[in-house]
Amino acid sequence: MASSTAPTVLGIGLAATGAAHFVAPDAFAGITSAAFPKDVRTWTYRNGATELAVGTAIAIPQTRKLGFVALAGYVGFLGYRAYTAR
């Protein structure tokens, strides 16, 4: 049981961060604009939705593996965007 606690907490934290993109989008504008300099607000909402979905998938044991695959893809995408936006 203890081994599933950390991924659940991680997933809930990521999902909560994703939800926060909708509650307080201005708080994410600075970091979002680094990788997505155009349409910052739209990308803030897209990233929030992605983090909400991926976090939820990680928090649920039945979808956890898929959630971690999605997280790896999302981190790669963000890294690519940050690199190409320089």
Coordinates of N, CA and C in Angstrom, one line a residue, residues 2 4 12 16 21 35-36 41 52 59 62 66 74 76 78 83 86:
A2 N 1.9 1.3 0.8 CA 2.7 2.5 0.9 C 3.3 2.9 -0.4
S4 N 2.0 3.0 -3.2 CA 1.1 3.7 -4.1 C 0.8 5.1 -3.5
I12 N -2.3 14.0 -7.4 CA -3.2 15.0 -6.9 C -2.6 16.4 -6.9
A16 N -4.1 19.4 -9.0 CA -4.4 20.7 -8.4 C -3.7 21.9 -9.0
H21 N -4.4 26.7 -12.8 CA -4.2 27.5 -14.1 C -5.5 28.2 -14.5
A35 N 7.9 29.6 -22.8 CA 7.8 28.5 -23.8 C 6.8 28.8 -24.9
F36 N 5.8 29.6 -24.5 CA 4.7 29.9 -25.4 C 4.5 31.4 -25.5
R41 N -2.4 33.3 -22.7 CA -3.6 32.9 -21.9 C -4.1 31.6 -22.4
L52 N -4.1 18.8 -15.4 CA -5.2 18.2 -14.7 C -5.5 16.8 -15.1
A59 N -2.9 9.8 -10.4 CA -3.5 9.5 -9.0 C -4.3 8.3 -9.0
Q62 N -5.4 2.5 -11.6 CA -5.7 1.8 -12.9 C -5.1 2.5 -14.1
L66 N -0.2 4.8 -17.7 CA -0.5 5.7 -18.8 C -0.3 7.1 -18.4
Y74 N 4.6 15.0 -21.9 CA 4.3 16.4 -21.6 C 5.6 17.2 -21.3
G76 N 8.6 16.4 -22.1 CA 9.4 16.5 -23.4 C 8.9 17.6 -24.3
L78 N 7.2 20.3 -23.3 CA 7.5 21.6 -22.7 C 9.0 22.0 -22.9
Y83 N 13.0 25.3 -25.5 CA 14.2 25.4 -26.3 C 14.0 26.1 -27.6
R86 N 13.6 30.1 -27.5 CA 14.7 31.0 -27.2 C 15.1 31.9 -28.3

